[in-house]
Short mmCIF file of C-alpha atoms and ligand atoms in Angstrom, two decimals:
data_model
loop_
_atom_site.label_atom_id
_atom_site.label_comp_id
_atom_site.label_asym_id
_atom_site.label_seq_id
_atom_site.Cartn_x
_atom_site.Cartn_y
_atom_site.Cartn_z
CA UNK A 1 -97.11 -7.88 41.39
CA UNK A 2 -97.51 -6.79 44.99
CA UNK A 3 -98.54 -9.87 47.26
CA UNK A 4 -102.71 -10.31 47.15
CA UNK A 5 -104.30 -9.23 49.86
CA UNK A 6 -106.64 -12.15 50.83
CA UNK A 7 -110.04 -11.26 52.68
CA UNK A 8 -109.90 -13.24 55.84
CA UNK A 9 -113.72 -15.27 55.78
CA UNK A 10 -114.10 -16.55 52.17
CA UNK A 11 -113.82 -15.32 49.00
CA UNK A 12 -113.69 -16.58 44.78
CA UNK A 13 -109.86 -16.76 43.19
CA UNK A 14 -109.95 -15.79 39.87
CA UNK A 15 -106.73 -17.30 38.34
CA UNK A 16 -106.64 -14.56 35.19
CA UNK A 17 -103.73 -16.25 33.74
CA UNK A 18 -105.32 -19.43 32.96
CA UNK A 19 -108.71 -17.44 31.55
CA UNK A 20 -106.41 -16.14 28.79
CA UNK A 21 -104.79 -19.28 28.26
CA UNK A 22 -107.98 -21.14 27.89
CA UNK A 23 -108.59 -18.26 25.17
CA UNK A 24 -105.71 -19.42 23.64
CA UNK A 25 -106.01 -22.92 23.43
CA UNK A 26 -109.65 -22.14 22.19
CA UNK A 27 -107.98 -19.50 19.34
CA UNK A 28 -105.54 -22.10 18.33
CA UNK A 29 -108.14 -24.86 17.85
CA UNK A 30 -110.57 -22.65 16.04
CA UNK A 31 -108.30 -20.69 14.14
CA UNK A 32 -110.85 -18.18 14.51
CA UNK A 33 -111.19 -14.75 16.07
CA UNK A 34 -112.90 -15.34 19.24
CA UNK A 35 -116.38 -14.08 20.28
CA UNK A 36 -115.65 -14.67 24.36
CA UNK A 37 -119.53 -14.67 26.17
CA UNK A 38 -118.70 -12.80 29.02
CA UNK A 39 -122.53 -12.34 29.89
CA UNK A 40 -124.13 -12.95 33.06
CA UNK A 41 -120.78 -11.13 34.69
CA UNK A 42 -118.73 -13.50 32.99
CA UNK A 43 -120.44 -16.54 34.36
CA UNK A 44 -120.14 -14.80 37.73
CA UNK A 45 -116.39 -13.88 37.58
CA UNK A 46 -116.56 -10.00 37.40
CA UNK A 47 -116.92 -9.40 33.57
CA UNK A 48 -114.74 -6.42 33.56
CA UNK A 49 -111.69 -8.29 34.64
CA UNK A 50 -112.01 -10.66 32.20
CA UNK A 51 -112.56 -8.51 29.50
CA UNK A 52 -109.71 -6.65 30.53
CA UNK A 53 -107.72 -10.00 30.69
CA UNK A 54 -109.06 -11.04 27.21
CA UNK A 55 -108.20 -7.76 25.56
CA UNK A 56 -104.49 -9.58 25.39
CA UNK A 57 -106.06 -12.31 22.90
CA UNK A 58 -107.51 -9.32 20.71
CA UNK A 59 -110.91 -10.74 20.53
CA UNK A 60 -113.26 -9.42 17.77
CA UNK A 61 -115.58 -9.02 20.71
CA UNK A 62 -117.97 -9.64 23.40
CA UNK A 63 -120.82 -11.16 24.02
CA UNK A 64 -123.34 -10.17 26.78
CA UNK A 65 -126.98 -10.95 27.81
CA UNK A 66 -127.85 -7.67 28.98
CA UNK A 67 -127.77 -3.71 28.35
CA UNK A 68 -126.73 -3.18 31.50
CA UNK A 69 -124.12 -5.61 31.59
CA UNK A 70 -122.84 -4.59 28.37
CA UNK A 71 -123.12 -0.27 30.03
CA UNK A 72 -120.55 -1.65 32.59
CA UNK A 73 -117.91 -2.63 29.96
CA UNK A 74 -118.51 0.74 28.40
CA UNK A 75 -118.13 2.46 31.54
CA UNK A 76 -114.59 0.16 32.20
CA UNK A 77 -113.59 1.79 28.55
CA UNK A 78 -113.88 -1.46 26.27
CA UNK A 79 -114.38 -0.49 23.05
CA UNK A 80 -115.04 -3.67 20.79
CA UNK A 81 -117.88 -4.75 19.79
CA UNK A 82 -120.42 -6.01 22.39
CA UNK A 83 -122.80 -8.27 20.78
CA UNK A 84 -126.04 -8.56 22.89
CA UNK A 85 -127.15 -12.02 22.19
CA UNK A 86 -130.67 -12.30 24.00
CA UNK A 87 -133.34 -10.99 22.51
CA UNK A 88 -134.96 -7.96 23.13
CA UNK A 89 -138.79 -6.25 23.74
CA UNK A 90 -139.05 -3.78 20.42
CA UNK A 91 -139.43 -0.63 21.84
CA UNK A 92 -137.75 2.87 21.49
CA UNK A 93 -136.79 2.95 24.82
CA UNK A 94 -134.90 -0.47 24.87
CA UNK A 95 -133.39 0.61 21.24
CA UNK A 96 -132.49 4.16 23.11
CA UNK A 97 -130.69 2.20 25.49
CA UNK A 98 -128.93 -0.27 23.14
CA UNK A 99 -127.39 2.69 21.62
CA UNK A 100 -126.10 4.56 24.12
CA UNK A 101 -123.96 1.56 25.07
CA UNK A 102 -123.01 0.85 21.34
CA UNK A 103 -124.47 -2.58 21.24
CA UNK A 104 -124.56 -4.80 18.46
CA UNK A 105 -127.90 -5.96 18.61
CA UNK A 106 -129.12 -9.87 17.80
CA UNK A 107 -132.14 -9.66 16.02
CA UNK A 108 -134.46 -12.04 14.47
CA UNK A 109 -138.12 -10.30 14.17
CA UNK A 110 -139.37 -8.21 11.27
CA UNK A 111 -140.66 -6.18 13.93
CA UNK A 112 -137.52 -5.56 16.26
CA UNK A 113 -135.87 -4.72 12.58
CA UNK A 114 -138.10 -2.65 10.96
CA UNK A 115 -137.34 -0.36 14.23
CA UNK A 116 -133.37 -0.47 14.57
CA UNK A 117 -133.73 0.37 10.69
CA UNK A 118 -135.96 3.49 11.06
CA UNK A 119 -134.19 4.75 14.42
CA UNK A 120 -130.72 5.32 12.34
CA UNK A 121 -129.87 1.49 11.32
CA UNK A 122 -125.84 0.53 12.65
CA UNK A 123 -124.11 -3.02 12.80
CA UNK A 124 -126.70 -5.94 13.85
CA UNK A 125 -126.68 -9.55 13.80
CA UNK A 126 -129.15 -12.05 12.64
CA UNK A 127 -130.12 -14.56 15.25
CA UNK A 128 -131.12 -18.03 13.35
CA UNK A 129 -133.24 -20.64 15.09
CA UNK A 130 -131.86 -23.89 14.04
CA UNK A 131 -133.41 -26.17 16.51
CA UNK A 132 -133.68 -24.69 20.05
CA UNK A 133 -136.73 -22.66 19.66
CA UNK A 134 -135.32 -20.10 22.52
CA UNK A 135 -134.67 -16.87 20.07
CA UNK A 136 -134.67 -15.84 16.46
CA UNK A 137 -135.99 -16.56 13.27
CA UNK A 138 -136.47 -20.23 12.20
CA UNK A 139 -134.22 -21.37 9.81
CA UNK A 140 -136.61 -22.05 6.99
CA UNK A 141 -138.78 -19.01 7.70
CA UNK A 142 -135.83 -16.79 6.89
CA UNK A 143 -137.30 -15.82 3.70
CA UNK A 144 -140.24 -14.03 5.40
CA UNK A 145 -137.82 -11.71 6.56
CA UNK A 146 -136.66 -10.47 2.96
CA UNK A 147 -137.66 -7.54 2.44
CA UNK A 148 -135.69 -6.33 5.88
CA UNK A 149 -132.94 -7.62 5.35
CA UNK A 150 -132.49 -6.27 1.68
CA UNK A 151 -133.07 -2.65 3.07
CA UNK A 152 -131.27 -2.94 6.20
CA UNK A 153 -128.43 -5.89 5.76
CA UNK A 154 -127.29 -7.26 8.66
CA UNK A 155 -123.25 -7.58 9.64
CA UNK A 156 -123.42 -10.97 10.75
CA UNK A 157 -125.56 -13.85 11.37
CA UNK A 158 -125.60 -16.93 13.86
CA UNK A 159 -126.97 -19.66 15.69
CA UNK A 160 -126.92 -21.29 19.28
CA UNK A 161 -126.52 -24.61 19.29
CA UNK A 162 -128.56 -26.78 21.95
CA UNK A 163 -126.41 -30.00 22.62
CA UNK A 164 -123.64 -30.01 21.05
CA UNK A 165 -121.61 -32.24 24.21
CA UNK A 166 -123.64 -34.46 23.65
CA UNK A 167 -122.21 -35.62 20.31
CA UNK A 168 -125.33 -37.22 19.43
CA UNK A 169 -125.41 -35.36 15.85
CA UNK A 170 -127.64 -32.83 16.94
CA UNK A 171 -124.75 -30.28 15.98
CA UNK A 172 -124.13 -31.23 12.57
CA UNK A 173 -128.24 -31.21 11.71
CA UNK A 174 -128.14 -27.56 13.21
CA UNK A 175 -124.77 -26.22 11.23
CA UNK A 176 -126.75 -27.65 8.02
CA UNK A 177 -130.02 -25.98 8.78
CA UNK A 178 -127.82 -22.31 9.71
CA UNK A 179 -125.99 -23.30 6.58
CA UNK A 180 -129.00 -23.81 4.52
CA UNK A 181 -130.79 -20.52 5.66
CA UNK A 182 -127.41 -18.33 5.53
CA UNK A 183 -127.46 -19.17 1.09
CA UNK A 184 -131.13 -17.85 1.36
CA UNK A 185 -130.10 -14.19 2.60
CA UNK A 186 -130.34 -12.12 0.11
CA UNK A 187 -126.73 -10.73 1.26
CA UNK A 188 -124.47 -13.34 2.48
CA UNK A 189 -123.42 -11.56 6.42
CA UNK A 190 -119.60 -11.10 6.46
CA UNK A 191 -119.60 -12.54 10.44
CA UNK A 192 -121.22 -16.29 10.27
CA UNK A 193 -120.63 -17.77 13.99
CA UNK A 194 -122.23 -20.74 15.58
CA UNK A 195 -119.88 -22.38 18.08
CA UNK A 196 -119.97 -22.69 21.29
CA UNK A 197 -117.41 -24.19 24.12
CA UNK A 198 -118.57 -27.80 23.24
CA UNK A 199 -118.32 -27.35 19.91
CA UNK A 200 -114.90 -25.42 19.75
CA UNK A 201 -113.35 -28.07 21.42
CA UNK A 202 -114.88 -30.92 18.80
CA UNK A 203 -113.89 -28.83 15.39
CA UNK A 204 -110.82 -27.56 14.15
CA UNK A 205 -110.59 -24.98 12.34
CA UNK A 206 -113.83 -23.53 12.84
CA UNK A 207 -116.01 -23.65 9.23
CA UNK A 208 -117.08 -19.78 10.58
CA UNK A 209 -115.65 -16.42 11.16
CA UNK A 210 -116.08 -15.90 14.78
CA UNK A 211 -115.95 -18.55 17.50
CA UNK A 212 -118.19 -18.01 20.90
CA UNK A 213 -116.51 -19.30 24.11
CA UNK A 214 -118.04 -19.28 27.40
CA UNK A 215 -117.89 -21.75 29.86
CA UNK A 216 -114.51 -23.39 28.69
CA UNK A 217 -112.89 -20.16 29.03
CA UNK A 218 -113.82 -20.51 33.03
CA UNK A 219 -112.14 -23.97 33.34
CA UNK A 220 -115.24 -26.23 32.44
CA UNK A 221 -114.45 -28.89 29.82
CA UNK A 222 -117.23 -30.33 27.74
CA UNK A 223 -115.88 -33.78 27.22
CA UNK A 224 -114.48 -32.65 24.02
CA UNK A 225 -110.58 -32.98 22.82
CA UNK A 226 -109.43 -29.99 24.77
CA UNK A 227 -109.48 -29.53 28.43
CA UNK A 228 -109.06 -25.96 30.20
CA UNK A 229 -107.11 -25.18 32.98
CA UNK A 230 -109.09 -24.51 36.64
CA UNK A 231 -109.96 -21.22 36.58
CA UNK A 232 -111.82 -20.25 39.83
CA UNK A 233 -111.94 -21.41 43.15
CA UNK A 234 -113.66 -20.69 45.90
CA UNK A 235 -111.89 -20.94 49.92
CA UNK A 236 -113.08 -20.40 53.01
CA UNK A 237 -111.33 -20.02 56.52
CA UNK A 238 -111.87 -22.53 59.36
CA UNK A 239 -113.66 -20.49 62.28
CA UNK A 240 -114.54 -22.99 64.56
CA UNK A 241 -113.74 -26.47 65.40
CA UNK A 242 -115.84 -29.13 67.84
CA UNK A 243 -114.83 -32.27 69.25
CA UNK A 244 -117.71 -34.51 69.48
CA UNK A 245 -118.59 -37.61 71.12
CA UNK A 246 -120.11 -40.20 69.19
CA UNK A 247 -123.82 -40.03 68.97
CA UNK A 248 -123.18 -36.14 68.82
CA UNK A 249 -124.88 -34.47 65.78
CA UNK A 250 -124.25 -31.65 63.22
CA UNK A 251 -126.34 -28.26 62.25
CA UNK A 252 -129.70 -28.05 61.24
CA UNK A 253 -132.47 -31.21 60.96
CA UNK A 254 -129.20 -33.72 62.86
CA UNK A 255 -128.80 -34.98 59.52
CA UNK A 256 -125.28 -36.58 60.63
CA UNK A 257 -124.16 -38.21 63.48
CA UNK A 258 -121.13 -38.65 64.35
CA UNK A 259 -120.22 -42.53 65.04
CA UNK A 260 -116.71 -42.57 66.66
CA UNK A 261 -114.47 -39.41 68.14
CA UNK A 262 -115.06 -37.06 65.96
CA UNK A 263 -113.58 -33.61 64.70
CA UNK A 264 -115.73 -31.24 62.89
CA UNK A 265 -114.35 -27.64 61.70
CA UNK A 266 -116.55 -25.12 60.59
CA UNK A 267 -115.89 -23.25 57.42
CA UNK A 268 -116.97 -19.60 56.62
CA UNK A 269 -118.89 -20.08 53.96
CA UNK A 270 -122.40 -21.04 53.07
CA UNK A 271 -125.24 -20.99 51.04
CA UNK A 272 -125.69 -17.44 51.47
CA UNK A 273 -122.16 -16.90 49.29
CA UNK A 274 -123.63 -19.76 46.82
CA UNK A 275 -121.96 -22.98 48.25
CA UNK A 276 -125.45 -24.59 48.07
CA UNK A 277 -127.27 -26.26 50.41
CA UNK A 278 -127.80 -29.40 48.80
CA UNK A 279 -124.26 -30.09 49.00
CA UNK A 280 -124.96 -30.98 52.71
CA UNK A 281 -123.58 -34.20 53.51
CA UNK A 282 -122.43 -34.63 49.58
CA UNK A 283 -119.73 -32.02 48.89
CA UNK A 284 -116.10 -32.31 49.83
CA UNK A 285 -113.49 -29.91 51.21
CA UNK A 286 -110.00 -29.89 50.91
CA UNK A 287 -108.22 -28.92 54.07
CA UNK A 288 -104.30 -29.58 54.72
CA UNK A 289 -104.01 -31.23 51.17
CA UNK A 290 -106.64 -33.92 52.31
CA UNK A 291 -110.32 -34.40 50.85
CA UNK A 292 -112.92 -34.12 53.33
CA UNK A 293 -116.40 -34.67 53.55
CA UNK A 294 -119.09 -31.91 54.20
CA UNK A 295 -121.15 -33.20 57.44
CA UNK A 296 -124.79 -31.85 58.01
CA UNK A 297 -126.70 -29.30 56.08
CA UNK A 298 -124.65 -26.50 54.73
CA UNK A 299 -126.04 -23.18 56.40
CA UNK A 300 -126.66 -19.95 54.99
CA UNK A 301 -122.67 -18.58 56.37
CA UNK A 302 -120.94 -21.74 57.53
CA UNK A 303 -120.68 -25.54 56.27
CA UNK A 304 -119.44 -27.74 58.75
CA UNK A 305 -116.69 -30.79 57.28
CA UNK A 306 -115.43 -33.67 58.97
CA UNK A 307 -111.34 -33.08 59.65
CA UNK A 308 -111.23 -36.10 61.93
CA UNK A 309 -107.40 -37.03 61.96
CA UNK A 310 -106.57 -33.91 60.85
CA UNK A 311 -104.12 -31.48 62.34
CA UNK A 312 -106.53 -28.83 61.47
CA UNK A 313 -106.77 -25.57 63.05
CA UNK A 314 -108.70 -22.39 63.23
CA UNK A 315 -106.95 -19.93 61.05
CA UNK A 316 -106.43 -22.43 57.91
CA UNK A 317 -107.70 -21.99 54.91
CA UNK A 318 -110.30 -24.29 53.16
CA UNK A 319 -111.01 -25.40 49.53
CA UNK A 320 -113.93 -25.95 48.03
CA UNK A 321 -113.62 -25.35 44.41
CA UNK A 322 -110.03 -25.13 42.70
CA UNK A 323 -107.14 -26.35 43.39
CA UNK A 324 -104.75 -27.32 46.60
CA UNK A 325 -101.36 -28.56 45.97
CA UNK A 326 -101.71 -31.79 44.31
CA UNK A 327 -105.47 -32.09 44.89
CA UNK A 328 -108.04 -30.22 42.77
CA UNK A 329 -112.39 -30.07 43.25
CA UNK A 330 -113.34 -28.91 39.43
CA UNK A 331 -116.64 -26.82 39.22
CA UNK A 332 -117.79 -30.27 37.55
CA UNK A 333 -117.27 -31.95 40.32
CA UNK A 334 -119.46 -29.89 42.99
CA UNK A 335 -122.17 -29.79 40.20
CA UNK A 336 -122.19 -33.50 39.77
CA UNK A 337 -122.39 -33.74 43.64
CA UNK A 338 -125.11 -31.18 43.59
CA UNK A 339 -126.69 -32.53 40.86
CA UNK A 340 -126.98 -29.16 39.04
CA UNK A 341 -125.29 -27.89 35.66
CA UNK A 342 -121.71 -26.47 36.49
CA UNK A 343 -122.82 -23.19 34.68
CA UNK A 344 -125.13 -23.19 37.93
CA UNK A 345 -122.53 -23.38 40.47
CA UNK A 346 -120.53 -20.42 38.74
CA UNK A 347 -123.03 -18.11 38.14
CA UNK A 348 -124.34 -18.73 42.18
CA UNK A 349 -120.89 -17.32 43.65
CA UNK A 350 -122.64 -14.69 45.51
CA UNK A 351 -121.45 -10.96 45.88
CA UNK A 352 -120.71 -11.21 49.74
CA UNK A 353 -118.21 -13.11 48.31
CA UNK A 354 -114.58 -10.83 47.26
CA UNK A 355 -113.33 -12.01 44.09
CA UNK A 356 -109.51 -11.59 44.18
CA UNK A 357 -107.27 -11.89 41.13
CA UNK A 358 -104.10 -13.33 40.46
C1 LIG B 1 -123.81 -18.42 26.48
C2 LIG B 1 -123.69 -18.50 25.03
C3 LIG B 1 -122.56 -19.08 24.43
C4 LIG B 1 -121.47 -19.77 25.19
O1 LIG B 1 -121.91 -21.03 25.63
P1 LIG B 1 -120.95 -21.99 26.44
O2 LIG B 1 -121.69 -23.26 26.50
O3 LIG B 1 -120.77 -21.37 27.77
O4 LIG B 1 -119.69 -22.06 25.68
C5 LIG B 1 -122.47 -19.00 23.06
N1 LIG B 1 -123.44 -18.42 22.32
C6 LIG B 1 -124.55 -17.89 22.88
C7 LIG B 1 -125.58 -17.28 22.00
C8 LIG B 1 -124.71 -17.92 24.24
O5 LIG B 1 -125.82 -17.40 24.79
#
């Protein structure tokens, strides 16, 4: 490979390698085909990338939230099957659309149905709601959807489930229900899937045909068996650095005040490129293989950390998400210091930010 070419204010690693890797190590648990959710840009990763990463796992498919997002991987040339998981407003427009990127469809409405049937039928998978009440039909309604499915059978059928890191049992009461309404098709769907990252890392093998990774395969663990290798991280240069006095203060509000000799380096990214602004005085930074503290508010382009002690310089190169040498700031870790959901803090790496993949 020719050396990377690293944009010189900030910018989102994507370490490809360990993406497929983490496919792996989900494959090998589930002993499934994997279903890898690539939606929402691949949780903010650049979803054609990764698909073209995943193609070396030979995944039955993808799954994506979107038309549009699932036009782009048509556009890139990916041919599998792109399951669109959310549901959808019934119209012939919308339908029009769904086929001209070659989307499997998730239905779960007689409605929605009754129209992919009369507009020239195709693959489609039933969307079960077995708990979550977000999409699909509920699992002991499925009968009221007979007559549909006997004239226009779907290829598959599946369920979301709502908690399953929390292993409070929620996810064995949901597999029951999905199981429960699957024997009451009137054809049994040749593609049953139901598991997400949590629960591919609690089963092995998976009971179903398809497994659905998303998060895991982006280096978030769900406090299950398996753990996944880092996948992004997110640096940032050091622009500017200030030597203050104590009883000098940092950025916006003086929410910090420095109490001895202090010095403060300024790093090229903000809020603005989704390093979020409650991180101000909570997030840390890893500069010159040492942790440091963010001081002040972060600001839309530049969050300010405290390199007191430090032989830190304009010019280096900041962490803060991924891995530095020894030292490593997991996507958990900023959302626990955030106090948002880690899927938060991936899909807010903003577009002024290059992603560049090794
Ligand atoms: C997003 C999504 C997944 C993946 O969930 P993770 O928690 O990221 O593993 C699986 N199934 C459906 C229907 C989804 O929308």
């Amino acid at each position: 490979m020719p050396p990377v070419e690293f944009p010189d204010r900030a910018w989102v690693e994507v370490d490809l390698g360990a993406l497929v890797r983490n496919a792996q190590a989900c494959g090998r648990r589930s002993r499934a085909p994997l279903l890898p959710m690539i939606k929402a840009d691949a949780y903010g990763l650049g979803a054609v990338p990764v698909a073209r990463a995943l193609e070396s796992v030979d995944p039955w498919g993808y799954g994506v939230a979107t038309i549009a997002e699932a036009d782009e991987l048509r556009r890139a040339g990916i041919s599998r099957p792109i399951l669109l998981v959310a549901p959808m407003e019934p119209n012939a427009r919308v339908i029009k659309a769904m086929r001209a990127a070659r989307v499997t469809p998730a239905l779960g409405d007689a409605t929605s149905i009754r129209l992919w049937m009369m507009t020239g039928a195709g693959d489609w998978h039933l969307s079960i709601d077995t708990g979550m009440h977000r999409a699909g039909v509920r699992w002991d309604a499925v009968d009221s959807l007979a007559d549909e499915l006997r004239s226009c059978p779907p290829s598959g059928a599946f369920t979301h489930l709502h908690s399953a890191e929390l292993d409070d049992g929620s996810m064995q009461v949901q597999l029951d229900r999905f199981e429960s309404a699957v024997a009451r098709l009137p054809v049994r769907p040749a593609l049953l899937h139901a598991e997400n990252s949590a629960a591919i890392e609690r089963t092995s093998p998976s009971a179903f045909g398809l497994a659905r990774p998303g998060v895991f395969l982006y280096g978030v663990p769900n406090g299950g068996a398996l753990v996944p290798e880092s996948v992004a991280s997110m640096r940032a240069a050091v622009v500017d650095i200030h030597d203050l006095n104590p009883g000098d203060t940092v950025g916006y509000d003086a929410t910090w005040t420095a109490t001895r000799p202090s010095r403060i380096a300024t790093l090229a990214a903000g809020y603005a490129d989704g390093y979020r602004r409650v991180l101000g005085n909570k997030g840390t930074a890893l500069v010159r293989g040492a942790r440091v503290p963010v001081v002040g508010t972060v600001t839309m382009d530049m969050t300010m950390v405290d390199v007191t002690g430090l032989a830190c310089e304009r010019g280096d190169i900041a962490t803060l998400i991924g891995p530095d040498g020894d030292e490593v700031i997991t996507v958990s870790d900023v959302a626990a210091a955030a106090g948002l959901s880690p899927y938060e803090i991936l899909t807010s790496l903003r577009a002024r930010l290059p992603r560049v993949y090794l």
